[in-house]
XYZ file of C-alpha atoms in Angstrom:
614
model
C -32.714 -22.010 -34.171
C -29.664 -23.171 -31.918
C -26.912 -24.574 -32.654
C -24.826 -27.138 -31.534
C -20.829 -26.130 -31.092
C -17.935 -27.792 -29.982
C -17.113 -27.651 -26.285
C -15.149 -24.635 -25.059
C -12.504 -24.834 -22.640
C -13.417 -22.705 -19.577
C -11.174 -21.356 -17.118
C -10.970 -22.781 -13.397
C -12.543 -20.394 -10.401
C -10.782 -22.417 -7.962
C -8.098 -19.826 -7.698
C -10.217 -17.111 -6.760
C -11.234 -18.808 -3.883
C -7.951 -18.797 -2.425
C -7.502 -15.160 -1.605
C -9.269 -15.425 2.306
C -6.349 -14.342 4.521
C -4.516 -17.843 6.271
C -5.299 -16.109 9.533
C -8.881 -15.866 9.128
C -10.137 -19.244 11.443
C -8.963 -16.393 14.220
C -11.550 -14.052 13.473
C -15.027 -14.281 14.957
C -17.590 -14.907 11.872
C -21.532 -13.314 11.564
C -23.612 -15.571 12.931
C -26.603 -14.136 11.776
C -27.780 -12.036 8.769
C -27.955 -8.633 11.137
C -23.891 -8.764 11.287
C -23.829 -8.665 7.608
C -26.499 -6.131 6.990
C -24.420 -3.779 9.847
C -21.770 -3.819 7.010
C -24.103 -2.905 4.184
C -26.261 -0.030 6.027
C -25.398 3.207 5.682
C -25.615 5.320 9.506
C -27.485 8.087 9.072
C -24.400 10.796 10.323
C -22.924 10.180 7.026
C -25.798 10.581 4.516
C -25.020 14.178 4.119
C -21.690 13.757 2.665
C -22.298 10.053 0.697
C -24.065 12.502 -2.589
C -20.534 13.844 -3.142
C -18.689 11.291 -3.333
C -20.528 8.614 -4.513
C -21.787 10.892 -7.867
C -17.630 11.266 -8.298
C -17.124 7.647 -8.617
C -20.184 7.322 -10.459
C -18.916 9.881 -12.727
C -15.348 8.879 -13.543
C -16.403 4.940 -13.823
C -18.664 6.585 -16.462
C -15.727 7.104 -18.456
C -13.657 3.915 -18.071
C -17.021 1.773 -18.492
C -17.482 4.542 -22.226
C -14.059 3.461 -23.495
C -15.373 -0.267 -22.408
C -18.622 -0.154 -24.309
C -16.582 0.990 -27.524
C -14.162 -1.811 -27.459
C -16.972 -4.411 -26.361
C -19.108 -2.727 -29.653
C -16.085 -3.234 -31.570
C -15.339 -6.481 -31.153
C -18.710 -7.809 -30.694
C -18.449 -7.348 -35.141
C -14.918 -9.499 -35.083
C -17.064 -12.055 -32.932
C -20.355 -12.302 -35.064
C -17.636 -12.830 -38.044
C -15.932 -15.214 -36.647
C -19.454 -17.356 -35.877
C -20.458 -16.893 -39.699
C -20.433 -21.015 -39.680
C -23.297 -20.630 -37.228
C -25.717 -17.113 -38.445
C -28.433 -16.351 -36.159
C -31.735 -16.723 -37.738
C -31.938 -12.807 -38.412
C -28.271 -11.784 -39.244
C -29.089 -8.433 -40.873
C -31.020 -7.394 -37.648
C -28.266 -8.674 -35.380
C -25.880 -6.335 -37.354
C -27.842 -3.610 -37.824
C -28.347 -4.259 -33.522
C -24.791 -4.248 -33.423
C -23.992 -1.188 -35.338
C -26.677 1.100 -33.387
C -25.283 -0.203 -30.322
C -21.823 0.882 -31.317
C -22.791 4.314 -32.709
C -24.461 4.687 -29.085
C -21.610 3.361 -27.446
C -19.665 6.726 -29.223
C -21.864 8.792 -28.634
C -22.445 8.152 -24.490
C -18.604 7.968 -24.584
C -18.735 11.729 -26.580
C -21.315 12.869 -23.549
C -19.725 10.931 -20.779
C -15.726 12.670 -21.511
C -16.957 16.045 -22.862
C -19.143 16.935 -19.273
C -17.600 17.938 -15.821
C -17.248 14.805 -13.994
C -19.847 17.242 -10.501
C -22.316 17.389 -14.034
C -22.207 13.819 -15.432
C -26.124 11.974 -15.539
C -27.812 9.100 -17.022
C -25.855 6.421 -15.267
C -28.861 4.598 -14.992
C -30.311 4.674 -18.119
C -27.072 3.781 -19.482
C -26.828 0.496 -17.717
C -30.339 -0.275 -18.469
C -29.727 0.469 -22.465
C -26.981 -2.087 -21.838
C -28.743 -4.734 -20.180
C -31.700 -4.696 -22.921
C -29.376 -5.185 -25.685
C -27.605 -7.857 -24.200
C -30.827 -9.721 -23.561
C -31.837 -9.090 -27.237
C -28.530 -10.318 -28.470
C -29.444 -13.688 -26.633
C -32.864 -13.906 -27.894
C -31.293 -13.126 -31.299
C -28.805 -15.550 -31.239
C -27.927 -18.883 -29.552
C -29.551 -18.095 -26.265
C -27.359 -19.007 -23.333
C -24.758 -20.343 -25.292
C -24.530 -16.754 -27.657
C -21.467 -15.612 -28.435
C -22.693 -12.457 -26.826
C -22.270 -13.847 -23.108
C -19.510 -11.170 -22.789
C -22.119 -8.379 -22.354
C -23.507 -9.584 -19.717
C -19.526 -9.698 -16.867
C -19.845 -6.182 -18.755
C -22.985 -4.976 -17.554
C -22.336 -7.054 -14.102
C -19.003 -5.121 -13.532
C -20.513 -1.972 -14.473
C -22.770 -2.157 -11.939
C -20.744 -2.959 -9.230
C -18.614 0.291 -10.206
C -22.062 2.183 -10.244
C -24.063 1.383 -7.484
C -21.697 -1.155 -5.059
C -23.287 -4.605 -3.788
C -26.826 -3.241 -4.817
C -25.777 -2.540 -8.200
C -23.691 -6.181 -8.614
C -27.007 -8.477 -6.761
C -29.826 -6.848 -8.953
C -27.831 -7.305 -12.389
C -26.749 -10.514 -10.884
C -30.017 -11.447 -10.763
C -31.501 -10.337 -14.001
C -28.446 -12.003 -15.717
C -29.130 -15.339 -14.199
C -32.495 -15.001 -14.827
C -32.300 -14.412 -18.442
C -30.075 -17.125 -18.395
C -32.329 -19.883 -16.569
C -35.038 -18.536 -18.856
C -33.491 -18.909 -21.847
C -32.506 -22.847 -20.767
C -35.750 -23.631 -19.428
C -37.067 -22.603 -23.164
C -34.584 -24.273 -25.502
C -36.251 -27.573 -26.311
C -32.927 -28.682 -28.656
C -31.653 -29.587 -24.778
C -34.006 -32.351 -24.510
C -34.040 -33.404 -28.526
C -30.356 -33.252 -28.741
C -27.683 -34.446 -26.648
C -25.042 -33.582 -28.380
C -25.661 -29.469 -27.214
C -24.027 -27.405 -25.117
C -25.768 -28.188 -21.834
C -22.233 -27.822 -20.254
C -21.431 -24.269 -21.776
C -24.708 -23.545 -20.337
C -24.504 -24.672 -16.835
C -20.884 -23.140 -16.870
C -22.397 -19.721 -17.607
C -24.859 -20.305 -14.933
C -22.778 -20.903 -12.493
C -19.969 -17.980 -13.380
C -22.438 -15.528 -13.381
C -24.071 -16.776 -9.787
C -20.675 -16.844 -8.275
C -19.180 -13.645 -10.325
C -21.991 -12.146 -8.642
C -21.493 -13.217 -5.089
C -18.201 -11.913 -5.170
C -19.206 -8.940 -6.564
C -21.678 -8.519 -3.870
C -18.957 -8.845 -1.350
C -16.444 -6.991 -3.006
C -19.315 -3.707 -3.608
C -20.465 -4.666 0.160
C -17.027 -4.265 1.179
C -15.652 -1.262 -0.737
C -18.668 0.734 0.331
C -17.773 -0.214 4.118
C -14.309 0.852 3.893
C -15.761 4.078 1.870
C -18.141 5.293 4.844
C -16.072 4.322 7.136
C -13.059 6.982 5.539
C -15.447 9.254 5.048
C -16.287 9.559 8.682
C -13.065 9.471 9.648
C -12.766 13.421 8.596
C -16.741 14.185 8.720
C -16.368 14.547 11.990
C -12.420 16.160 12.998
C -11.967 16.611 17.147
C -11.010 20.142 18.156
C -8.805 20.802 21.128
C -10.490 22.060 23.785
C -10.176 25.592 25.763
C -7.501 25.917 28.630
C -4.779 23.243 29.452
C -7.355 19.933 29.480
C -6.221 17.414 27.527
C -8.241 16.352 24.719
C -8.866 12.705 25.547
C -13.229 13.051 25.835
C -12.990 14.597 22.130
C -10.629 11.837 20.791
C -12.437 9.242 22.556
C -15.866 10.591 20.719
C -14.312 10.509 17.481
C -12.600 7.342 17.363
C -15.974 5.547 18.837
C -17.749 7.598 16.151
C -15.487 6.732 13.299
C -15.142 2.238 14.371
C -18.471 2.321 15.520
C -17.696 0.811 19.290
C -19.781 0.944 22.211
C -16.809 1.688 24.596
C -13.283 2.824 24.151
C -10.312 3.205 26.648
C -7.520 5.559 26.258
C -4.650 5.112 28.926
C -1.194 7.495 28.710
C 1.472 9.037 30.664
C 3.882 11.897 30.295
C 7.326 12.111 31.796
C 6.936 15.705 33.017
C 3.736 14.431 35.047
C 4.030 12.090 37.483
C 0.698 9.819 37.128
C -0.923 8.258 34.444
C -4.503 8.927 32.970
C -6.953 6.890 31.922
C -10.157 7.975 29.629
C -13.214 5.697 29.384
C -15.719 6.435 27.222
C -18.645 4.116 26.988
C -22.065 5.006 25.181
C -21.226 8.682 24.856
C -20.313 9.266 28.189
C -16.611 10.141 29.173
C -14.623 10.103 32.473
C -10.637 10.849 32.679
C -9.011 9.446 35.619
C -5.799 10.210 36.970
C -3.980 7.141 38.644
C -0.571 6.393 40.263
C 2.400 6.148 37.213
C 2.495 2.025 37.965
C -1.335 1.758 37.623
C -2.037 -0.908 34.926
C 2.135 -1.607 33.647
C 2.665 -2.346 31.433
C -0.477 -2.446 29.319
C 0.668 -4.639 26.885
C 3.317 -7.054 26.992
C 6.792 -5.400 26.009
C 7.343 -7.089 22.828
C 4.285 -5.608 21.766
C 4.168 -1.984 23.160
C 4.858 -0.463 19.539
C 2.723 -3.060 17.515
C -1.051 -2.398 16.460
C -3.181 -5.428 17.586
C -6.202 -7.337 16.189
C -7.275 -9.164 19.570
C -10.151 -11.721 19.154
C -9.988 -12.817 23.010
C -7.740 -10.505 25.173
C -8.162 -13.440 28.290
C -6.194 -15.994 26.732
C -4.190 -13.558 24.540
C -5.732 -14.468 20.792
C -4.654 -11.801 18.479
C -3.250 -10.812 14.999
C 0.029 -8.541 15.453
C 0.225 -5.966 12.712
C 4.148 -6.243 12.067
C 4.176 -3.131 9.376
C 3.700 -2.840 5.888
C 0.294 -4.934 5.840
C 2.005 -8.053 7.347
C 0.345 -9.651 10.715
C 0.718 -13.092 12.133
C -0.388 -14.776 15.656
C 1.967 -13.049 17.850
C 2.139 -16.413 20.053
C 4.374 -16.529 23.284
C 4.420 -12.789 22.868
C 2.305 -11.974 25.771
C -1.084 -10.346 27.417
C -2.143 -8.064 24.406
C -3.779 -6.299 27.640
C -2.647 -5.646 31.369
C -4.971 -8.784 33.432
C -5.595 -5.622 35.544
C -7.104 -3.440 32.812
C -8.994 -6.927 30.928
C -10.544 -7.628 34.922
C -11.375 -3.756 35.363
C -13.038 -2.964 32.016
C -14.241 -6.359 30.959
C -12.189 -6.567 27.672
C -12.953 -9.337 25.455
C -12.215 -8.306 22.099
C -10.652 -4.987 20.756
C -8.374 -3.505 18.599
C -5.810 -1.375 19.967
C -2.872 0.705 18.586
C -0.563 2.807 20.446
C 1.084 6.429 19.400
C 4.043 8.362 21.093
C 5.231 12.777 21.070
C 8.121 13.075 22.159
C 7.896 11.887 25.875
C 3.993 10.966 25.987
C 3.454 7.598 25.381
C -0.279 6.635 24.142
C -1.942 3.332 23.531
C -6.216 3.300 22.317
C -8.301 0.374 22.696
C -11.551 -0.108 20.964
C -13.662 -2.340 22.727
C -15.897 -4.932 21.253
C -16.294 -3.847 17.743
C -19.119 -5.261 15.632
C -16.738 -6.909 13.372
C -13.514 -8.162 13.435
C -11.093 -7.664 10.173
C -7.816 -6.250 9.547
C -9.081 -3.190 7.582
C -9.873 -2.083 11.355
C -6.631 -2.359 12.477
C -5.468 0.089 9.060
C -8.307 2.570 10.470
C -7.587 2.851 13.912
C -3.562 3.214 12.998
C -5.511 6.049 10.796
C -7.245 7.313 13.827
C -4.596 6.885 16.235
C -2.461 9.537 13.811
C -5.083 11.836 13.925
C -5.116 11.306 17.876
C -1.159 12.332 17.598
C -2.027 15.239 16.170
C -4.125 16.123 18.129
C -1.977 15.749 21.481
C 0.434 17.189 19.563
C -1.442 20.341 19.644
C -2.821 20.180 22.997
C 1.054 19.822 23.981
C 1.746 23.189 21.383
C -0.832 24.892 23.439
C 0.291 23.843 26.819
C 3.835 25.456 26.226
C 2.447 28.523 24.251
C 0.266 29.232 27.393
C 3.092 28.776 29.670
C 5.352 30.772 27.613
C 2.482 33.379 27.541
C 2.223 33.420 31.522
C 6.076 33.901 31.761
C 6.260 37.081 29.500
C 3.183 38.282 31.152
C 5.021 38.068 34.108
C 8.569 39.748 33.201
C 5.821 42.600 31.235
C 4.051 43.166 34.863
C 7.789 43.386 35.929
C 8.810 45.485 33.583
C 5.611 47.983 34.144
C 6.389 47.715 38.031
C 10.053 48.646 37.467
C 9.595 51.720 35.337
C 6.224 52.581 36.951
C 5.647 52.830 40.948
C 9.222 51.498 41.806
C 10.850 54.488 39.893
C 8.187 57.031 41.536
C 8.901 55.271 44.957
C 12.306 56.215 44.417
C 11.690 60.010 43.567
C 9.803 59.908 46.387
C 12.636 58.811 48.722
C 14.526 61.544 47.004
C 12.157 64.179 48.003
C 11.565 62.677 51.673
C 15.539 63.081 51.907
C 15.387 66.708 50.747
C 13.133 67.621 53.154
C 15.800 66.769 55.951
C 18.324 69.356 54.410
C 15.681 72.085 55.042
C 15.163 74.463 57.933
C 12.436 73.672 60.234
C 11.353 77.312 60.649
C 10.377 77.351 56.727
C 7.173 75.858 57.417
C 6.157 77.257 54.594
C 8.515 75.673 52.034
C 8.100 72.662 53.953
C 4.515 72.631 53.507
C 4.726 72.970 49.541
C 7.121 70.427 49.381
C 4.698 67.968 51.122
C 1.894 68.693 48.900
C 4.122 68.246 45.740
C 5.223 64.653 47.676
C 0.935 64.119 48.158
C -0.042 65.174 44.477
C 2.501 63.163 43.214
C 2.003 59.520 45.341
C -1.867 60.395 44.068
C -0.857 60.699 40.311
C 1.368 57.291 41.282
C -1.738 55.576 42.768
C -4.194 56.678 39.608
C -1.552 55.179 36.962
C -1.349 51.829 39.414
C -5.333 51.787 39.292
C -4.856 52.071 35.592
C -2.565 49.490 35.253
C -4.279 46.543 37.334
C -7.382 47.480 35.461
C -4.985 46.709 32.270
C -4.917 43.505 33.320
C -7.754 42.490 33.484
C -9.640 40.624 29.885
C -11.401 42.823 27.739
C -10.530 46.396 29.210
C -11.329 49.371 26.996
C -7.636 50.972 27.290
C -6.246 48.064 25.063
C -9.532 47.737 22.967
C -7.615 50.531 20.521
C -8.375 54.723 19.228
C -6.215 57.136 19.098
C -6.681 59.733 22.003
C -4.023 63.263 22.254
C -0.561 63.173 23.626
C -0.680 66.584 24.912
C -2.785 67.164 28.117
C -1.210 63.712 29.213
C 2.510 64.083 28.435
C 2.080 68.193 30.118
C 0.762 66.238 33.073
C 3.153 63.690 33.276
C 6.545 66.574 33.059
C 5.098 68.442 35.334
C 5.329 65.323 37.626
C 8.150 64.092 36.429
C 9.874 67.520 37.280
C 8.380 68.182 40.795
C 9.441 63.565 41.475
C 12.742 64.245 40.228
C 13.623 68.048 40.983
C 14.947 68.862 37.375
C 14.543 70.492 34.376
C 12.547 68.364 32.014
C 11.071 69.428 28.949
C 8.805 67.732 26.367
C 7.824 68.436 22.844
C 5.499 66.839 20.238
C 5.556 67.297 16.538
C 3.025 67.784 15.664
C 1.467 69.610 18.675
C -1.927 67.764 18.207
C -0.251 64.715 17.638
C -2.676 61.403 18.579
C -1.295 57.978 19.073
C -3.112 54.704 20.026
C -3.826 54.274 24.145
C -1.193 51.073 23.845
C 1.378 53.415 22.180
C 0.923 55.918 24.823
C 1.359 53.399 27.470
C 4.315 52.208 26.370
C 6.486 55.884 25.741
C 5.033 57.360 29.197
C 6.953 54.156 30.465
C 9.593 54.835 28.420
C 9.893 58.543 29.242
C 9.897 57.434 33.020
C 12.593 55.211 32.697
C 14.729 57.455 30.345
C 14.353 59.945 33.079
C 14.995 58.398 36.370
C 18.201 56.260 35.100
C 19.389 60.079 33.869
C 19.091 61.132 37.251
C 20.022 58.312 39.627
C 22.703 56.647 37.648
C 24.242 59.676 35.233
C 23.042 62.748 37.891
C 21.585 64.625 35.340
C 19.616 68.068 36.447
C 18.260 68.871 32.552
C 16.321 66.774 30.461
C 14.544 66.985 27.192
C 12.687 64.403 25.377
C 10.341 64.707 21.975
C 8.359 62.513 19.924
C 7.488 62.958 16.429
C 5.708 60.832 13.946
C 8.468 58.812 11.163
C 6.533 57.072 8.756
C 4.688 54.443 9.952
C 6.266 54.654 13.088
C 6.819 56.996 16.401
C 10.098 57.952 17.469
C 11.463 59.077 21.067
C 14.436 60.861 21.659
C 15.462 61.853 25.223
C 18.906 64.031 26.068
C 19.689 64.550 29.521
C 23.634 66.122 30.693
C 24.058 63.492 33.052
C 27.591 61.216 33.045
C 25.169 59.095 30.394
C 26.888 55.076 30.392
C 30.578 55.639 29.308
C 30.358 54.630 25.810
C 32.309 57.449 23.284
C 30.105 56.312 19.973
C 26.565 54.919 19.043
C 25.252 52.068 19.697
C 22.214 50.393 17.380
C 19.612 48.033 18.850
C 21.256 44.942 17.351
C 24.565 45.918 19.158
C 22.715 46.649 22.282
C 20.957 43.274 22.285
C 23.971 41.275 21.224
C 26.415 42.541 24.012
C 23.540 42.752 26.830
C 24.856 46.192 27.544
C 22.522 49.615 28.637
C 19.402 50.071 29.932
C 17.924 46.359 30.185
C 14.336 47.788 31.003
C 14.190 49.993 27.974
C 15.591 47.691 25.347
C 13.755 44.295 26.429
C 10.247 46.657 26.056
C 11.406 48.382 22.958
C 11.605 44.959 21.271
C 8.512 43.454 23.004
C 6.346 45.541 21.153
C 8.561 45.218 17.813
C 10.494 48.578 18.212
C 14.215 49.375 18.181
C 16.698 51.471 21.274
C 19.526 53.382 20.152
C 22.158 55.319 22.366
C 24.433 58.147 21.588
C 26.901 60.538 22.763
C 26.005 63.859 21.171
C 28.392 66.881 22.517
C 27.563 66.903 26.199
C 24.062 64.849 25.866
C 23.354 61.501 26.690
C 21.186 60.407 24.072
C 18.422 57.883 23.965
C 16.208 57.248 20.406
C 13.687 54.757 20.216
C 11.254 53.566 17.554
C 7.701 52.238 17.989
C 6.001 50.656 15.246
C 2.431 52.100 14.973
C -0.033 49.206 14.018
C -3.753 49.475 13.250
């Protein structure tokens, strides 16, 4: 039986309507049910990663909406004592109702707390356990006007938390339902007038409105959900070479905002033109046009502000002013060069600009499906991951310039100690040959085919090295090979270029180094030897390697004048004053290895140490 009870004061809902932005009459509104349902579908590129997070919400709602069911058990008993004036017809069932629902309410909570949030089920059985006992309670009691109303903003917000604008609209729906239901049967309505047909129609009408906001609010936090979630579903990867990545960030800001076209327009002070990338439907084009092309693109009161424009011809716009705060941006200026609105047929867009160092950079998103300010927040999101990746496009620019200058000063350096120092033993030999008598034909003759064999060994190691060059060339690709067929070969031609003494040792005799390694003392060795005998006149060399450790180490005597210095000088001392042989220190720390010079009785000596890496 129902009974009448005094008339409750209800809060006002009047104040909840007043949280629409005071800029909003700017914005373009739906005019038809499709621009709504755009919000509320889910594209198909995201569906793989949606499971993940959406069972994580699902999961750690769980346990706020546990600790709710407990308190809402709880004080469901304070309620149903505080009502004794008015029992329900079946009190003991209501309470023994009430008491089940709270041990159940412990034990999900138990469940819910004690499993790994990736592992938590039963969300929907949950919410349906809740809705059935809320309907019962109803029945039980005073129908729509039961104390036990509060179950059913409970279940409602539950939902939402669950399962979005889907979850809030069906529970919605059953709630009001149950509610109409339980009007349209309580025949005390007609009989008395003295019931709570307000209290009734109030509940009515919180629940259809708690559930239209709801609706929205699910609606609009899954929108702002799929739309972060593609924001780093799909990242843009520099491309190969010196390109700049403008098609890639075009693709993935049109991906992320869902635009059919988008325009990205910068400059750089070290180039002198600007570019322009359109991309429109998936297809991209970068053009490169004279520096005043389009300038300014936006007005300069704007050219650091992110902009909301509604209608770019008569310069309607919101003007994101930092921290969340926009307004009209009247008598500011075009949000858009006229040139670039008449060229590209801009009518709405939102467009935010980003700056490296000397690279300025402004996107525009053309005619997005909807217009609200959480786009602007986005694209400032995808304009920093835009940065970024200019950023690295500009890391990569310098890195491969930097590469092609010590590429060059290595070619150099290979030249220098290589064909330039035979070249010069040859000019040696070519001025010996003057000194000798032209009836010794026969010395004469040897001394040519020493000058032949050695200009052929010259022209094999300058084959060798051009074919060095070149990407993907076995002699870099690694394996140790033996030092001492090669290093026999190269004293005997450094003795017959240079008309000395020169001797070589290796300890151990069948000591094997990698092809790089061997490159790089055979080099070394040359050099050693020729600045010996040009600069220091020396007629007797020696050098040896032997293994130290992890590394290899060279040392090379000659009794030439050596460079004038009466102590020993270590690599950091030799780098820090610029002073000895340039060519041998620059490629002893090129490849990570160390030059040391010392006097040693009447020797000039030279000791340098090669790392040996796998």
């Amino acid at each position: 039986m129902r009974h009448p009870r005094a008339r409750r004061r209800q809060p006002a809902f009047g104040s909840v309507l007043r949280s629409f932005h005071p800029l909003a009459w700017l914005l373009p509104t739906p005019s038809s049910p499709s621009a709504v349902g755009s919000r509320l579908q889910n594209p198909p590129d995201i569906a793989r990663g949606r499971t993940t997070w959406i069972n994580t919400f699902r999961a750690r709602s769980d346990r706020v909406i546990a600790i709710g069911r407990i308190l809402l058990a709880i004080g469901s008993f304070y309620i149903a004592w505080l009502d004794a004036k008015h029992p329900p017809a079946s009190p003991e069932l209501v309470y023994g109702l009430l008491l089940a629902y709270l041990a159940y309410a412990v034990i999900a909570a138990v469940l819910v707390w004690r499993t790994e949030v990736s592992r938590v089920q039963g969300t929907l059985i949950r919410h349906v356990i809740d809705v059935l006992f809320f309907v019962v309670f109803m029945f039980l009691t005073d129908g729509a006007s039961s104390p036990f109303f509060m179950f059913m903003p409970f279940a409602l917000l539950s939902a939402t938390l669950h399962w979005r604008w889907r979850g809030a609209f069906w529970t919605a729906l059953i709630c009001v339902v149950v509610l109409l239901f339980l009007v349209a049967t309580d025949r005390t309505v007609i009989v008395d007038a003295d019931t709570d047909a307000t209290t009734d129609a109030s509940r009515i009408l919180f629940m259809v409105v708690s559930g239209i906001l709801l609706v929205w609010l699910g609606a609009h936090q899954e929108e702002v959900r799929t739309e972060l979630l593609r924001l780093v579903e799909k990242t843009p990867a520099v491309p190969e070479g010196r390109e700049w990545p403008a098609a890639v960030a075009l693709d993935y800001a049109a991906h992320v905002m869902r635009v059919p076209r988008a325009l990205l327009i910068w400059s750089d002070a070290e180039e002198p033109w600007t570019y322009l990338a359109v991309w429109n439907q998936g297809v991209s084009e970068i053009r490169r046009l004279p520096p005043s092309r389009y300038m300014p693109w936006t007005a300069e009161s704007l050219q650091h502000a992110s902009l909301l424009i509604s209608d770019a011809a008569t310069s309607r716009m919101l003007v994101h002013r930092g921290e969340g705060r926009f307004d009209e941006g009247e008598g500011e200026g075009a949000p858009v060069s006229p040139e670039l609105v008449a060229d590209f047929s801009i009518n709405s867009a939102v467009s935010v600009p980003f700056s490296i160092g000397d690279l300025e950079a402004r996107l525009y998103l053309l005619d997005p499906p909807t217009m609200t300010l959480d786009d602007v927040a986005i694209a400032e999101i995808i304009a920093d991951r835009l940065k970024a990746l200019f950023h690295q496009a500009i890391l990569v620019r310098k890195l491969s310039d930097a590469a092609a200058v010590e590429e060059r000063i290595r070619i150099g350096r290979d030249l220098h100690d290589g064909v330039l120092q035979s070249l010069a033993g040859t000019a040696l030999q070519l001025q010996a040959l003057r000194a000798l008598d032209p009836s010794a034909l026969h010395a004469l003759d040897e001394r040519l085919a020493s000058i032949q064999t050695m200009l052929a060994g010259e022209q094999r190691d300058l084959r060798i090295f051009i074919r060095a060059l070149e990407p993907g060339d076995p002699f870099v690709a690694g394996g140790d090979f033996q030092l001492k067929a090669q290093f026999d070969a190269l004293a005997e031609r450094l003795r017959q270029q240079w008309l000395i003494d020169f001797q070589l040792d290796l300890e151990p005799a069948d000591l094997r180094l990698p092809a790089t390694a061997i490159y790089e003392l055979t080099r070394m060795i040359s050099e050693a030897t020729a600045n010996a005998v040009r600069h220091g006149a020396a007629r007797s060399v020696h050098a040896s390697l032997k293994l130290d450790g992890d590394a290899v180490a060279l040392t090379v005597d000659d009794d030439g004048a050596g460079f004038g210095y009466g102590r020993r000088f270590e690599h950091a001392e030799l780098e820090g004053t610029k002073v000895g042989p340039r060519s041998l220190r620059e490629r002893a720390a090129a490849v990570g290895g160390t030059l040391t010079i010392d006097r040693v009785a009447q020797w000039t000596r030279i000791i340098v140490r090669l790392p040996l890496t796998s």
